[in-house]
JSON list of C-alpha atoms in Angstrom, two decimals:
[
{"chain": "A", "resi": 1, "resn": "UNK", "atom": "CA", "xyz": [4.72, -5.51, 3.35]},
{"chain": "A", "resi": 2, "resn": "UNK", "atom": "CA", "xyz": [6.87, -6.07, 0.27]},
{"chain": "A", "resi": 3, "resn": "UNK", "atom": "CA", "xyz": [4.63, -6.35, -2.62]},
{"chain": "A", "resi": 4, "resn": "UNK", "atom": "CA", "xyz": [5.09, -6.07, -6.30]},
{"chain": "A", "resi": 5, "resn": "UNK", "atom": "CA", "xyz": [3.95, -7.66, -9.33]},
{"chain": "A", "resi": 6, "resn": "UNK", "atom": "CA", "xyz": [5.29, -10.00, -11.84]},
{"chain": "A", "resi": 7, "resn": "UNK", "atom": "CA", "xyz": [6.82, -8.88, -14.96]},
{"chain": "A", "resi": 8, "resn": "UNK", "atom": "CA", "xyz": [6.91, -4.83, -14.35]},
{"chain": "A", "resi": 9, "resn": "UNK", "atom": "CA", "xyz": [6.72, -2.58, -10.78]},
{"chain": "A", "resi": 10, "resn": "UNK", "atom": "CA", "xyz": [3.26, -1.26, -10.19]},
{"chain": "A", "resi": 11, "resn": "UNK", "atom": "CA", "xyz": [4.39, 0.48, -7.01]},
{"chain": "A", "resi": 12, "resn": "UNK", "atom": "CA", "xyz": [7.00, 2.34, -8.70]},
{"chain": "A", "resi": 13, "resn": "UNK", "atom": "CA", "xyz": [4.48, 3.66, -11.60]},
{"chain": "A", "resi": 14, "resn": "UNK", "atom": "CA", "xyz": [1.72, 4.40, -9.32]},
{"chain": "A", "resi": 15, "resn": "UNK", "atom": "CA", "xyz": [4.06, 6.94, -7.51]},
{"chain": "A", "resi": 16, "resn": "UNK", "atom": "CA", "xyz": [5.80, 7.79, -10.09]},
{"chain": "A", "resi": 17, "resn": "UNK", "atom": "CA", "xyz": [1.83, 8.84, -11.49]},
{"chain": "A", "resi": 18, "resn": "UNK", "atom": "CA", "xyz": [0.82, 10.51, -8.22]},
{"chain": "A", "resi": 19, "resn": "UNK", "atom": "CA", "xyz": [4.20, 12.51, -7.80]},
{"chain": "A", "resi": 20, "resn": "UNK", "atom": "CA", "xyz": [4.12, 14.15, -11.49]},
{"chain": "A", "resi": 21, "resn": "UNK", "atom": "CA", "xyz": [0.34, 14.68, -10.54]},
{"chain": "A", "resi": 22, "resn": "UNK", "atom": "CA", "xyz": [1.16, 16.31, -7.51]},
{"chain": "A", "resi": 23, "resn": "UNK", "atom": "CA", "xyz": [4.74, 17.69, -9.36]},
{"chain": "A", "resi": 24, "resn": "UNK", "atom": "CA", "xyz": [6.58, 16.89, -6.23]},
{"chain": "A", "resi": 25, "resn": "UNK", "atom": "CA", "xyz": [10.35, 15.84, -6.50]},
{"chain": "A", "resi": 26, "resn": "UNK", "atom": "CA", "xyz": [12.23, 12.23, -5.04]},
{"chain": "A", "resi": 27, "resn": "UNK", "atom": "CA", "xyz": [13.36, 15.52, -2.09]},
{"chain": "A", "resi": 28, "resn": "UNK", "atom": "CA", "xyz": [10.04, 16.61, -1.19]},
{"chain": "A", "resi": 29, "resn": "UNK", "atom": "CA", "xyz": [8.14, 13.12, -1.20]},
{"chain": "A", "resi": 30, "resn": "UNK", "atom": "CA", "xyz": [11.23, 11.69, 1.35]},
{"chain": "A", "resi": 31, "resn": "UNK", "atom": "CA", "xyz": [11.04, 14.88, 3.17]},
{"chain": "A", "resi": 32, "resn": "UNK", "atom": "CA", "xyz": [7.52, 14.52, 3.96]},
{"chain": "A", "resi": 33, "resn": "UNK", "atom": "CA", "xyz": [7.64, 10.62, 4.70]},
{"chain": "A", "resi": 34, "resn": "UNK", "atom": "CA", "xyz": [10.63, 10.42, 6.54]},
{"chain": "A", "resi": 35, "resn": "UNK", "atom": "CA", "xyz": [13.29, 8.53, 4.83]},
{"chain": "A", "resi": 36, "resn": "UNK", "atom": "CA", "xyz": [15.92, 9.30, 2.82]},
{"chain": "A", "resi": 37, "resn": "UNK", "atom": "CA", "xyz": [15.87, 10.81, -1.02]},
{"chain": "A", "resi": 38, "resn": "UNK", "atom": "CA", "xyz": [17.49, 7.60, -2.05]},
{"chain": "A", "resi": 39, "resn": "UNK", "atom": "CA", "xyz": [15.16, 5.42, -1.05]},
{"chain": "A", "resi": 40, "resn": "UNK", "atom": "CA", "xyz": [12.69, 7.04, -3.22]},
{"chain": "A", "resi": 41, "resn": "UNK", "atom": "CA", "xyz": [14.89, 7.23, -6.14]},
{"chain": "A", "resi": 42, "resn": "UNK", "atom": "CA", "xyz": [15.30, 2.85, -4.98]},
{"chain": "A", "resi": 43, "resn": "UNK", "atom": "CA", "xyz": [11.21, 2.93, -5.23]},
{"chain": "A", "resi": 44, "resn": "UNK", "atom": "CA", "xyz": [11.09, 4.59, -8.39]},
{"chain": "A", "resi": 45, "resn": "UNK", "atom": "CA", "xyz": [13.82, 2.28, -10.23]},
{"chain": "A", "resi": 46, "resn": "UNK", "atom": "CA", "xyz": [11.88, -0.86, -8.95]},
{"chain": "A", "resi": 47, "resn": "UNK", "atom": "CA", "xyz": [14.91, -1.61, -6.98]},
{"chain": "A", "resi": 48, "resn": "UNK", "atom": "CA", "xyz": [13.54, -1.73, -3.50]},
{"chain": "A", "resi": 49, "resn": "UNK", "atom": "CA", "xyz": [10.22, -2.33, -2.57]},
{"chain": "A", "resi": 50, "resn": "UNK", "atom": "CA", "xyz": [8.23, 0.15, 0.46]},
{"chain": "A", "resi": 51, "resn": "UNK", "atom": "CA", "xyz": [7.57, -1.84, 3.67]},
{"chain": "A", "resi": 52, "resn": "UNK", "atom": "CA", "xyz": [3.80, -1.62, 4.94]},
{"chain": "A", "resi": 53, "resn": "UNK", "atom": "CA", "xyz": [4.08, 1.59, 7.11]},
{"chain": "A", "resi": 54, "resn": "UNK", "atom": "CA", "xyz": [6.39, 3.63, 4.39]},
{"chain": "A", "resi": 55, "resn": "UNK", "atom": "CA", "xyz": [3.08, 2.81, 2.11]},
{"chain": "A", "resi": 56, "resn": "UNK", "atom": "CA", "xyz": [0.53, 3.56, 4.69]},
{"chain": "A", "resi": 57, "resn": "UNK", "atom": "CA", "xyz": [2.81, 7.26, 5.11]},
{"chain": "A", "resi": 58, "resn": "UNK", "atom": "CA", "xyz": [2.82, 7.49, 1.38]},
{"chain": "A", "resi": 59, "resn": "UNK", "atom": "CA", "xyz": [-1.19, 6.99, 0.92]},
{"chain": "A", "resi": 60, "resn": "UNK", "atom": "CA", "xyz": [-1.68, 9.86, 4.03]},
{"chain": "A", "resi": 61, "resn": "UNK", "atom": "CA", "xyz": [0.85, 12.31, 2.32]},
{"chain": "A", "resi": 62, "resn": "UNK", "atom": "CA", "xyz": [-0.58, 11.95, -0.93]},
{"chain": "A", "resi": 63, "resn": "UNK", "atom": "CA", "xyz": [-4.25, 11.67, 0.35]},
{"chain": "A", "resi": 64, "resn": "UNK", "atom": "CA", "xyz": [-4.84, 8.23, -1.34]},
{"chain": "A", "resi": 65, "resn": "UNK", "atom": "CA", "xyz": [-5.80, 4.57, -0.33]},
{"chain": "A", "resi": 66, "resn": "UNK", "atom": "CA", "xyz": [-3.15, 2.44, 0.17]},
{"chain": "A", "resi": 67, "resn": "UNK", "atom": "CA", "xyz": [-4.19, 0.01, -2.50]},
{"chain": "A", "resi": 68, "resn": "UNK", "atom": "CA", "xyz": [-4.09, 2.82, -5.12]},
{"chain": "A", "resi": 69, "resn": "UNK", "atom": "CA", "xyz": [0.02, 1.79, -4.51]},
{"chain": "A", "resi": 70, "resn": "UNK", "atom": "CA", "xyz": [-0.51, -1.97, -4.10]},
{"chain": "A", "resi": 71, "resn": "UNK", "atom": "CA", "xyz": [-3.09, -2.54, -6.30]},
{"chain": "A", "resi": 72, "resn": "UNK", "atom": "CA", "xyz": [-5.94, -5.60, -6.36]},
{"chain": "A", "resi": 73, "resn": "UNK", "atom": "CA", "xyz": [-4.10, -8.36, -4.13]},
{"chain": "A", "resi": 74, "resn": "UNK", "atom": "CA", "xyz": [-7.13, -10.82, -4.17]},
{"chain": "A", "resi": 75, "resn": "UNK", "atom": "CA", "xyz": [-5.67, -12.68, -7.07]},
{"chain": "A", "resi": 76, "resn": "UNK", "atom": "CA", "xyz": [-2.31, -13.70, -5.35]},
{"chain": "A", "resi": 77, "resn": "UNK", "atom": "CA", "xyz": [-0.79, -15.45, -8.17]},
{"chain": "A", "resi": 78, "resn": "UNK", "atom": "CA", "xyz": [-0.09, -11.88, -9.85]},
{"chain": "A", "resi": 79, "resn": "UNK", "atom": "CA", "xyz": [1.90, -11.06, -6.48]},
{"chain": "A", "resi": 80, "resn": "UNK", "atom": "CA", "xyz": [5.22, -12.04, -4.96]},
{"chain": "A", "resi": 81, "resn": "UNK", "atom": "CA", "xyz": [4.94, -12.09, -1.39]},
{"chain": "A", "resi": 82, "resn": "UNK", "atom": "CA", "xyz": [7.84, -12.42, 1.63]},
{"chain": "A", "resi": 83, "resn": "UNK", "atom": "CA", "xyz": [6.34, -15.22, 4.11]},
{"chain": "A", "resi": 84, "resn": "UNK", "atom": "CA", "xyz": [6.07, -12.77, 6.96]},
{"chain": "A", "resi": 85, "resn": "UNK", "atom": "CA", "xyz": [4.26, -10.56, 4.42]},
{"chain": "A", "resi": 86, "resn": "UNK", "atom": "CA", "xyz": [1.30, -13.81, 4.37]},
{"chain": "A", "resi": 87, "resn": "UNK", "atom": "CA", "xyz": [0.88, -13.68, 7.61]},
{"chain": "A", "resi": 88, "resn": "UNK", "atom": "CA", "xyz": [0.52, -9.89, 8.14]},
{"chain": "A", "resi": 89, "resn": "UNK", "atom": "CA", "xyz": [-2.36, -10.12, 5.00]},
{"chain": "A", "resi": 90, "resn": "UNK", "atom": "CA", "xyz": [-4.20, -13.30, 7.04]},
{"chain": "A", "resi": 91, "resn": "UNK", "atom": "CA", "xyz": [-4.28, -10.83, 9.86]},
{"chain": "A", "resi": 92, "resn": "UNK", "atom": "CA", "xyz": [-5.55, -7.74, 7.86]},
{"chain": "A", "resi": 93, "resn": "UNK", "atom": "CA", "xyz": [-8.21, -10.34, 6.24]},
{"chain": "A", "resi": 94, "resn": "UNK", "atom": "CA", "xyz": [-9.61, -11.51, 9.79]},
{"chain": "A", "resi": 95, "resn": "UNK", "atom": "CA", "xyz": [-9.86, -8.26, 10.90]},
{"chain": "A", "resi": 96, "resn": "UNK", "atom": "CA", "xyz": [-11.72, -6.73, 8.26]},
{"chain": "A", "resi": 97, "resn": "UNK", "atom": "CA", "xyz": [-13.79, -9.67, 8.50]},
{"chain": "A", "resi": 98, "resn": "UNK", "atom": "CA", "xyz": [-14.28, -8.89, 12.45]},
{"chain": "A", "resi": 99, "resn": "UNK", "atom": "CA", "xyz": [-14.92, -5.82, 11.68]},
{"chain": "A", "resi": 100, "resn": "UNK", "atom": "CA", "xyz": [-18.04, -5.94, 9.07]},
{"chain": "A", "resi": 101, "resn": "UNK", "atom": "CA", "xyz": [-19.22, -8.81, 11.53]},
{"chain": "A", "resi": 102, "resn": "UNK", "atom": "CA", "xyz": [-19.11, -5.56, 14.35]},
{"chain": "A", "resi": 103, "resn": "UNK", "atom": "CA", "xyz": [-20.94, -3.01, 11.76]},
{"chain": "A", "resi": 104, "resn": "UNK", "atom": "CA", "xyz": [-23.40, -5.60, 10.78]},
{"chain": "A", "resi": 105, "resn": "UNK", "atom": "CA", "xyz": [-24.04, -6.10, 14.87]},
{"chain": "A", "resi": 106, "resn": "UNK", "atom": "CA", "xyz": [-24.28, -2.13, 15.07]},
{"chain": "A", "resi": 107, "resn": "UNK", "atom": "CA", "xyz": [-26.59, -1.77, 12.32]},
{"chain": "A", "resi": 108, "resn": "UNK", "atom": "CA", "xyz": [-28.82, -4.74, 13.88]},
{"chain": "A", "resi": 109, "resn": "UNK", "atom": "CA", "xyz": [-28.55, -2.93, 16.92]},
{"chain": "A", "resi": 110, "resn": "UNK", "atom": "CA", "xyz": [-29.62, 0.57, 15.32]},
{"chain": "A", "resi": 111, "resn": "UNK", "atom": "CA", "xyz": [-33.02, -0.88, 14.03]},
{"chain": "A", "resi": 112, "resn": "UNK", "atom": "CA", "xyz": [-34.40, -2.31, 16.92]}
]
């Protein structure tokens, strides 16, 4: 998923913020995510953007959600999106949606 936001790169100051937190290096951070020291260097200059699973390996490493990287996407109009990117959120949507519909089943379930 290729997300930033209009006007300034809120991926590439969140981990810029988490990595001086954590004082890690562009070095470590690839070393621990698999890819290359460049590619964080890219991600840091706002040049490339992370796909879905490099941010879902960046929120484990760094022991934080994965919107702490992508920030609040309900108000879409602040995003830019890729169209495969749209579908992938329509999926994540339905599922979460699924899945409260499960817990709220569970919980029903629980009190009888």
């Amino acid at each position: 998923m290729k997300i930033r936001k209009k006007g300034n790169n809120f991926f590439s100051e969140q981990l810029r913020k988490v990595m001086f937190e954590k004082n890690l290096n562009q070095q470590e951070v690839a070393d621990n995510i698999g890819v290359a020291q460049s590619v964080v260097s890219n991600w840091l200059k706002g040049e490339r953007n992370p796909s879905l699973s490099s941010i879902k390996n960046l929120s484990k490493f760094f022991d934080v959600s994965m919107g702490y990287f992508i920030g609040n996407i309900k108000d879409e109009d602040t995003f830019v999106f890729e169209d495969k990117d749209t579908k992938i959120i329509k999926l994540l949507e339905e599922n979460i949606k699924i899945g409260k519909e499960i817990l709220k089943e569970i919980k029903t379930l629980k009190n009888k």
